[in-house]
Tab-separated table of C-alpha atoms in Angstrom:
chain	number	residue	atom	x	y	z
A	1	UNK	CA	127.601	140.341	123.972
A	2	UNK	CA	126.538	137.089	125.590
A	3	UNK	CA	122.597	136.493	125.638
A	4	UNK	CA	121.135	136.629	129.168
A	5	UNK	CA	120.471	133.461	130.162
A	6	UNK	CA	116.722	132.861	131.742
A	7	UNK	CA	117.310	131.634	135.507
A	8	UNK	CA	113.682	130.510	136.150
A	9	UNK	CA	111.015	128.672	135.380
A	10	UNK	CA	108.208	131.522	135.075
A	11	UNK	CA	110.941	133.121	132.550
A	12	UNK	CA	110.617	130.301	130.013
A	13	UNK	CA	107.304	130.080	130.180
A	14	UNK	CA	106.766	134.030	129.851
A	15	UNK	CA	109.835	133.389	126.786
A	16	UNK	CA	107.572	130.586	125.284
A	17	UNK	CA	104.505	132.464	125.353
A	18	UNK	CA	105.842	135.205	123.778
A	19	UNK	CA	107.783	134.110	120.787
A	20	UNK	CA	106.508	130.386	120.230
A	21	UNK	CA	104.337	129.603	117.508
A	22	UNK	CA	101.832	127.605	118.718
A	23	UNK	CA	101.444	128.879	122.797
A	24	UNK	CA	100.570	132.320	120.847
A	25	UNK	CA	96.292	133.976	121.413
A	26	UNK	CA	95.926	132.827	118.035
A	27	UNK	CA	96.531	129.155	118.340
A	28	UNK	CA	94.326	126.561	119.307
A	29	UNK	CA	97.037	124.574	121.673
A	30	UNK	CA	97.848	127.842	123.552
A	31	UNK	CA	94.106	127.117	126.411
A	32	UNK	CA	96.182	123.492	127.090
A	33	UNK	CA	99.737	124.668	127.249
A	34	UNK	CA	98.670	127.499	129.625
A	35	UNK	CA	96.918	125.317	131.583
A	36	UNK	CA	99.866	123.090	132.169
A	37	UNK	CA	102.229	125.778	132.761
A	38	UNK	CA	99.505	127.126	135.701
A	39	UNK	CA	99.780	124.116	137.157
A	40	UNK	CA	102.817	123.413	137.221
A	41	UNK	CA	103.953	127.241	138.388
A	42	UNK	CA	100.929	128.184	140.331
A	43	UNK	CA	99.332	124.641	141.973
A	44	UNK	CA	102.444	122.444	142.519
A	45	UNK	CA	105.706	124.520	142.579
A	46	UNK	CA	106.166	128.422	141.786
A	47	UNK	CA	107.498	130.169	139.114
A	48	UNK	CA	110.576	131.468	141.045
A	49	UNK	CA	111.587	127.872	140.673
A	50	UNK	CA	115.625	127.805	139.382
A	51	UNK	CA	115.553	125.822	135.859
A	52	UNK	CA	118.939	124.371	137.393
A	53	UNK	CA	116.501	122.515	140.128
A	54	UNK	CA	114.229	120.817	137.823
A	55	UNK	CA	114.798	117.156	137.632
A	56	UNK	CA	112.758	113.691	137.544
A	57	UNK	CA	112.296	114.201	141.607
A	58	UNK	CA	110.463	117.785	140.609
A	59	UNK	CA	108.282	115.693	137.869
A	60	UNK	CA	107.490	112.686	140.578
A	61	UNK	CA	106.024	115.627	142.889
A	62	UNK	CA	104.114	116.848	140.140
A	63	UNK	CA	102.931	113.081	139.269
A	64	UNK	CA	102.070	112.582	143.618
A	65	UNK	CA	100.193	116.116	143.429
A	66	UNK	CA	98.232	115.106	140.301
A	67	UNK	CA	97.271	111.949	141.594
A	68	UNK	CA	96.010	113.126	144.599
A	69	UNK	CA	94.497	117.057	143.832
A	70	UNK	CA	92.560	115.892	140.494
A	71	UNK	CA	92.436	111.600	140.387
A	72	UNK	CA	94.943	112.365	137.287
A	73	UNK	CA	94.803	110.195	134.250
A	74	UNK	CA	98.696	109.479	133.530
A	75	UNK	CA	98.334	110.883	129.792
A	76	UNK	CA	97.550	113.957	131.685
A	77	UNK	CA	100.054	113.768	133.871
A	78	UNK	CA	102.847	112.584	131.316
A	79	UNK	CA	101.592	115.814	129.375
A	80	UNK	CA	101.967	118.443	132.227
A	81	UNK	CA	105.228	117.489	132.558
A	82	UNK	CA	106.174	117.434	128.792
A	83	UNK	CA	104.967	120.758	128.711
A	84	UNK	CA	107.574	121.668	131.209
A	85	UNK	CA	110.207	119.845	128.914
A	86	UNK	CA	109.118	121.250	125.663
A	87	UNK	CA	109.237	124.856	127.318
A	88	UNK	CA	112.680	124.232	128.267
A	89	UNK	CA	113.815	122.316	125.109
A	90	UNK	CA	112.184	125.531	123.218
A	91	UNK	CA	114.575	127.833	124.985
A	92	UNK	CA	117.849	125.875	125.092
A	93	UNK	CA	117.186	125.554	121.087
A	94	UNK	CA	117.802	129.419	121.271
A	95	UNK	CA	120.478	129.412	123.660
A	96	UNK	CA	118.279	131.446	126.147
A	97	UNK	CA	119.128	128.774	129.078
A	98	UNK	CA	122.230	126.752	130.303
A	99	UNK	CA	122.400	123.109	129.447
A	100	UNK	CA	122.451	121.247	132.835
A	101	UNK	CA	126.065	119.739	133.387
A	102	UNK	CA	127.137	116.225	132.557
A	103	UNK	CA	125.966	114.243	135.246
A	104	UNK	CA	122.818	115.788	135.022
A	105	UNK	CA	120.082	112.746	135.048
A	106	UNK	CA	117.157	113.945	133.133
A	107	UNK	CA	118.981	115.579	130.348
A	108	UNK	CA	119.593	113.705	126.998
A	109	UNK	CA	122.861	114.373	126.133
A	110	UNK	CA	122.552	112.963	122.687
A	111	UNK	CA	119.463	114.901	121.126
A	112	UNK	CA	120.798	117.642	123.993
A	113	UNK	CA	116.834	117.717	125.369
A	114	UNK	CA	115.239	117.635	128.705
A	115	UNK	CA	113.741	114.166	128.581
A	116	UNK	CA	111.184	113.182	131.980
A	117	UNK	CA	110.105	109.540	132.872
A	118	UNK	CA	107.272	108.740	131.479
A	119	UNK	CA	104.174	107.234	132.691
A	120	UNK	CA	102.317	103.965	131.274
A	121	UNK	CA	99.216	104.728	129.430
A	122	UNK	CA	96.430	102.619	128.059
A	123	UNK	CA	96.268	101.767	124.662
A	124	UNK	CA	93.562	102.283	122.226
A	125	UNK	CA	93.042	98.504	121.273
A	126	UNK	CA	89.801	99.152	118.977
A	127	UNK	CA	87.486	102.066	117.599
A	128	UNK	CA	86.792	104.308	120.709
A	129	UNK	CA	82.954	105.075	119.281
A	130	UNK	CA	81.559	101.923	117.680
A	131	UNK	CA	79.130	102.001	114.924
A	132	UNK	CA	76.040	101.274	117.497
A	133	UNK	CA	76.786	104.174	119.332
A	134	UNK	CA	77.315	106.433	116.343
A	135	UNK	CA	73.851	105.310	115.514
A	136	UNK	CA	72.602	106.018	119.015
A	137	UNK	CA	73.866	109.585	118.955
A	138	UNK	CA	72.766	110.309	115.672
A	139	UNK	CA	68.989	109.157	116.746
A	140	UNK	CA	69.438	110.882	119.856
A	141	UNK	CA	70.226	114.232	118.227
A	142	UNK	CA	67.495	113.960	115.881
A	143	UNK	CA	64.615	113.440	119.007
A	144	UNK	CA	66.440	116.234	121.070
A	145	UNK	CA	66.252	118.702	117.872
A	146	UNK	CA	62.600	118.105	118.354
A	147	UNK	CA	62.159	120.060	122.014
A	148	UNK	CA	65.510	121.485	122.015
A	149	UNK	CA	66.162	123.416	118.815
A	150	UNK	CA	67.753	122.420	115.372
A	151	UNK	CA	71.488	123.007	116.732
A	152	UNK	CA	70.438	119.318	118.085
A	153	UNK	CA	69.775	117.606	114.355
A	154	UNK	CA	72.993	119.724	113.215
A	155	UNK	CA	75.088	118.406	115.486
A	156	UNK	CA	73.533	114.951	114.930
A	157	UNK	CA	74.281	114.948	111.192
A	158	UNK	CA	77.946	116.081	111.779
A	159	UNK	CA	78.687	113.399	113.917
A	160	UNK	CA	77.230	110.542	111.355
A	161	UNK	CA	79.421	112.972	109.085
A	162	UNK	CA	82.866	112.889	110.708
A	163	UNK	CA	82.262	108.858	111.616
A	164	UNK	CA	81.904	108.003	108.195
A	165	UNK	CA	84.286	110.331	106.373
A	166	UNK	CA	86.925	111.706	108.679
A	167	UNK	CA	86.324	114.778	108.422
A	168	UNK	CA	86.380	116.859	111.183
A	169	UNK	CA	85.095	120.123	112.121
A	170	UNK	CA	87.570	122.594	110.616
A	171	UNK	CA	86.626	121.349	107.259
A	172	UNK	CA	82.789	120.216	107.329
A	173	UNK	CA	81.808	123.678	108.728
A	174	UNK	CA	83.258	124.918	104.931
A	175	UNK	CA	81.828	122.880	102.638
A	176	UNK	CA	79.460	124.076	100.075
A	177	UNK	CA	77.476	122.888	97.325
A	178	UNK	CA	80.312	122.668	95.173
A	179	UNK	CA	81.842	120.465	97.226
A	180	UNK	CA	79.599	117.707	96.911
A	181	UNK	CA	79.541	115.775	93.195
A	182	UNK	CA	76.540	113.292	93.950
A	183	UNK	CA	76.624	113.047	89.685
A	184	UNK	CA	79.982	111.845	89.780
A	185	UNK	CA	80.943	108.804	86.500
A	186	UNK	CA	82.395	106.987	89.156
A	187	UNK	CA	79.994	107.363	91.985
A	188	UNK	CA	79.255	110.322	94.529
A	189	UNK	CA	82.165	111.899	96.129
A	190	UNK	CA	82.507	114.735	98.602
A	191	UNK	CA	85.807	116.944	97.816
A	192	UNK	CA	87.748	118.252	100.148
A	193	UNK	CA	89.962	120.870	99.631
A	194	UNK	CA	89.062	121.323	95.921
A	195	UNK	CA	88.006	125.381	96.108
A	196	UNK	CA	90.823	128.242	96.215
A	197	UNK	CA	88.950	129.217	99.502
A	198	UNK	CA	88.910	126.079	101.168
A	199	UNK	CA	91.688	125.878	104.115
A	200	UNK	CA	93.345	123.154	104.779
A	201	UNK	CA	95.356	122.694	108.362
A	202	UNK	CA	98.856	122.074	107.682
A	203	UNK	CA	100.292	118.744	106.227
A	204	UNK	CA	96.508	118.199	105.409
A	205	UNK	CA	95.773	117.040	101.678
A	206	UNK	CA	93.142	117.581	98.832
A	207	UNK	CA	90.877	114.491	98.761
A	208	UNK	CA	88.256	113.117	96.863
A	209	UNK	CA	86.010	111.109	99.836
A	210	UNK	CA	83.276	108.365	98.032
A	211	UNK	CA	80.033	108.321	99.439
A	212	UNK	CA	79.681	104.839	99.536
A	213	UNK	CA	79.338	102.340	102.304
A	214	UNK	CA	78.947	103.892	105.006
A	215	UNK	CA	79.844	107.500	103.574
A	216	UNK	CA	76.563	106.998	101.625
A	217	UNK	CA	74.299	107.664	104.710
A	218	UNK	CA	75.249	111.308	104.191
A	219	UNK	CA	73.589	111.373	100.320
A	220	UNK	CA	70.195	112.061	101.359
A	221	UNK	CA	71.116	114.372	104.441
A	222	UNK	CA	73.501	116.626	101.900
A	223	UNK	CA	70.554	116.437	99.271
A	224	UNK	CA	68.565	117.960	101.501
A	225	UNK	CA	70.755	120.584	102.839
A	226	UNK	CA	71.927	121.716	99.274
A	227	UNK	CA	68.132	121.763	98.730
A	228	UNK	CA	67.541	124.073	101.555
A	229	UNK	CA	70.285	126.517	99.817
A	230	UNK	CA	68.359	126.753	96.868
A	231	UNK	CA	71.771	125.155	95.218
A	232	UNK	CA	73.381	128.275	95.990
A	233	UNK	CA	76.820	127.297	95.552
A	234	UNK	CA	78.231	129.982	98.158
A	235	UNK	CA	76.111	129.066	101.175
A	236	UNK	CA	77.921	126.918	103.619
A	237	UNK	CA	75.697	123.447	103.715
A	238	UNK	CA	76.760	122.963	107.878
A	239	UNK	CA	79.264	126.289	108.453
A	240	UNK	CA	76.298	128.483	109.050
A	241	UNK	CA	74.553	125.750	111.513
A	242	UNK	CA	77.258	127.398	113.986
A	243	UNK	CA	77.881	131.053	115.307
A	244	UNK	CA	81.044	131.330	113.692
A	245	UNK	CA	83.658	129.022	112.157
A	246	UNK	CA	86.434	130.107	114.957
A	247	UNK	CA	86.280	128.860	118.606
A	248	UNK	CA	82.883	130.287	119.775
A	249	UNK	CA	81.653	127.854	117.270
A	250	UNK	CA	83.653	125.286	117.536
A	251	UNK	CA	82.646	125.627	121.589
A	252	UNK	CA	78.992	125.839	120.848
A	253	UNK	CA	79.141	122.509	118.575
A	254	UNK	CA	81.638	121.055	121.404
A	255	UNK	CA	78.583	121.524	124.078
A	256	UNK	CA	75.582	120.178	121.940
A	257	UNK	CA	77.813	117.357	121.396
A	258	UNK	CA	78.606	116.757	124.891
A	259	UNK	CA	75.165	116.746	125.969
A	260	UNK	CA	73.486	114.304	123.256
A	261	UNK	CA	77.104	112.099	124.696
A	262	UNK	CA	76.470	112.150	128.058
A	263	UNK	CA	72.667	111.504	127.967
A	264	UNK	CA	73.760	107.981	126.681
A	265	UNK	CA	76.699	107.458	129.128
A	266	UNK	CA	79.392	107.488	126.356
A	267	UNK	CA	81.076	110.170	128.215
A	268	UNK	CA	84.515	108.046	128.741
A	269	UNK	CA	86.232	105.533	126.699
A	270	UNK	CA	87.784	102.507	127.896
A	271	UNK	CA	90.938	104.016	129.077
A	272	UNK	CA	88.612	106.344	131.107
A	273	UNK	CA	89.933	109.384	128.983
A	274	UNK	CA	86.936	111.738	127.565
A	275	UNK	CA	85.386	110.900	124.549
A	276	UNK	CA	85.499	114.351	122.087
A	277	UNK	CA	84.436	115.027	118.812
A	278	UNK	CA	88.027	114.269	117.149
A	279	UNK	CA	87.081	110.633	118.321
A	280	UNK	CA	84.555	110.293	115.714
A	281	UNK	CA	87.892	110.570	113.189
A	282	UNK	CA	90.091	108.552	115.191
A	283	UNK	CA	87.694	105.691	114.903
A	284	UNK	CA	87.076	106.342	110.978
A	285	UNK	CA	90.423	105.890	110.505
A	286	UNK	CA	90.640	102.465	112.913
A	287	UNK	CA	87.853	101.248	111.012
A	288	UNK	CA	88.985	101.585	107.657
A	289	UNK	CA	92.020	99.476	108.265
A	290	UNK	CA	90.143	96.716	110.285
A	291	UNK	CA	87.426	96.458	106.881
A	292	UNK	CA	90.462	95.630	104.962
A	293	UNK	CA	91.426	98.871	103.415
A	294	UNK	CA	95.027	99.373	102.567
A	295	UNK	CA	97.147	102.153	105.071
A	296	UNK	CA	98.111	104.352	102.075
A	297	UNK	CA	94.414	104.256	101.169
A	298	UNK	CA	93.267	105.228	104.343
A	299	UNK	CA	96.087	108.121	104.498
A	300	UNK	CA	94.274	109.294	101.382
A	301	UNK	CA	90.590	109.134	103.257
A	302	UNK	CA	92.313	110.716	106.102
A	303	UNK	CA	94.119	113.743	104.317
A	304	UNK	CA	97.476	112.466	105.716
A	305	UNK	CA	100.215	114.096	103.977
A	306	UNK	CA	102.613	111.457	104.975
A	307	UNK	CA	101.352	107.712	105.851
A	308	UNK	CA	103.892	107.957	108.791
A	309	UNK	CA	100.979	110.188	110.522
A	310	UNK	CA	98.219	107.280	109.845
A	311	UNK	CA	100.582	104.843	110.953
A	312	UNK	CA	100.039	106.962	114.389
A	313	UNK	CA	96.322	106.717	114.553
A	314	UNK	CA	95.838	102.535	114.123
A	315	UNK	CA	95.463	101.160	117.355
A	316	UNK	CA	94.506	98.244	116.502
A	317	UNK	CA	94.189	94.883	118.248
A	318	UNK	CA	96.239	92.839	115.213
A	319	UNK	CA	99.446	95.469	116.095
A	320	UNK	CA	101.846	93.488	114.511
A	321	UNK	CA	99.671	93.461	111.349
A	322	UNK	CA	99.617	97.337	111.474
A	323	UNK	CA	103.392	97.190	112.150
A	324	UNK	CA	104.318	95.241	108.935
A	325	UNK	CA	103.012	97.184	106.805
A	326	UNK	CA	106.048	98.359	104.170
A	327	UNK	CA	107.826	101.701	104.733
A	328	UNK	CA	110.420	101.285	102.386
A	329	UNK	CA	111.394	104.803	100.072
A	330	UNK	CA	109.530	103.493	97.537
A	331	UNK	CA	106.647	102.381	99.309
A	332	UNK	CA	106.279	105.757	100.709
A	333	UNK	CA	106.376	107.482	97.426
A	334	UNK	CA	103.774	105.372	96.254
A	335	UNK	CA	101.204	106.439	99.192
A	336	UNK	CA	102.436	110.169	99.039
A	337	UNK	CA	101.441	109.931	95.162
A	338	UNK	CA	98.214	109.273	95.608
């Protein structure tokens, strides 16, 4: 017996919700793929839409509507209406709705996906935090924590953290003592990854981070926290700084930092998109390229599990620099070696 195909939109968004991966409770991308769908189903058109009537012209109303309704950004726009593809292109993998026929404009018969026009967006040209303003934030932090609480001076060292390490909240919230090797032969190192209990996100890698250069800000600030522990090796040094190490912490950090942001002004980048934590790795990773460090080195720093990922993050202004950089087999299994 055939499988019933689904006829409408609100279908393959209820079918995506309930059997995709990541649009599951559990996952952090299902809040943004929700809101998306909403929008799409809800604001702009409905969800009794037929998936047979969905073409560029229903993407351009979507485009008009965001442009008008919110002052739309056209990254956000570009991903409302990849949601909307991705949904479909989910379902047609599963034979759960028709393929459009021949003629059909916005449907790639060659990788047989739904495929929408998409928008120009601005280019990250250079670090979106510089170094002054990681300074500024850091300071900031430190006088708030004075009238405001300590959440202020946490917050404050986990930015400095993430800007001159990488690494970003899902690991610094669960390093301990152990973690941190400040009697290292060949100089301080923070290790990431190295305990049976530490989680890494997926096609994320074990690394050994030295705290040098920059990195070396954070000697006296985790010699004081491991301090504070009495050494004890199975205290978190910043985990416990936060409710929880799930999403009502990860929230509670995400406002502390968005108030020592915006009482600077560093709210928006130049491409007038919102400047969030993750930044603070994004320009890491810009910066360790532009002092000269090799890509498969900064894949290492980065916890890349394949350099084609860093290759992604380096927006820099020398692009065809960035661009020549070798990807031949046996480059690759050079940097994946490391």
């Amino acid at each position: 017996m055939a499988t019933e195909k689904l006829r409408t939109i609100g279908s393959v968004f209820d079918y995506n919700f309930k059997y995709r991966r990541t649009w599951q409770p559990s996952h952090g991308q299902r809040a943004t793929n929700l809101k998306h769908a909403t929008r799409f189903m809800v604001d702009i058109h409905s969800k009794s839409m037929l998936v047979k009537d969905i073409n560029q012209e229903t993407m351009d109303i979507v485009r008009n509507w965001m442009y008008e309704h919110e002052d739309a950004a056209n990254r956000t726009i570009n991903y409302t209406c990849n949601n909307v593809a991705n949904a479909l292109n989910y379902c047609l993998e599963r034979r759960r709705v028709a393929a459009p026929p021949e003629d059909y404009p916005s449907f790639n018969k060659k990788t047989d996906k739904w495929v929408f026009k998409q928008l120009p967006e601005k280019k990250v040209t250079k670090p979106i935090f510089t170094r002054d303003q990681v300074i500024h934030m850091y300071e900031w932090g430190k006088r708030l924590a004075k009238s405001a609480g300590s959440k202020y001076l946490n917050c404050a060292e986990t930015i400095l953290l993430t800007a001159t390490t990488g690494v970003p909240w899902h690991e610094f919230v669960q390093i301990k003592a152990s973690d941190v090797h400040l009697s290292n032969p060949d100089g301080p190192i923070l290790w990431i990854g190295n305990r049976h209990d530490f989680n890494l996100k997926r096609e994320v890698r074990e690394r050994k981070i030295p705290l040098e250069g920059n990195a070396a800000l954070m000697i006296p600030i985790l010699q004081r926290r491991i301090h504070d522990t009495e050494g004890d090796k199975s205290c978190f040094l910043f985990g416990d700084d936060w409710e929880d190490h799930g999403k009502k912490g990860r929230d509670q950090m995400g406002r502390v930092f968005a108030g020592i942001r915006n009482d600077l002004g560093y709210e928006f980048d130049d491409r007038e998109l919102r400047r969030t934590p993750y930044c603070l790795r994004h320009s890491f990773c810009t910066w360790s390229i532009q002092e000269g460090g090799c890509i498969e080195r900064t894949r290492y720093l980065m916890g890349h599990s394949s350099i084609e990922t860093t290759r992604g993050y380096l927006h820099l202004t020398n692009k065809d620099y960035v661009e020549a950089m070798p990807a031949s087999r046996e480059f690759q299994q050079l940097a994946n070696a490391i």
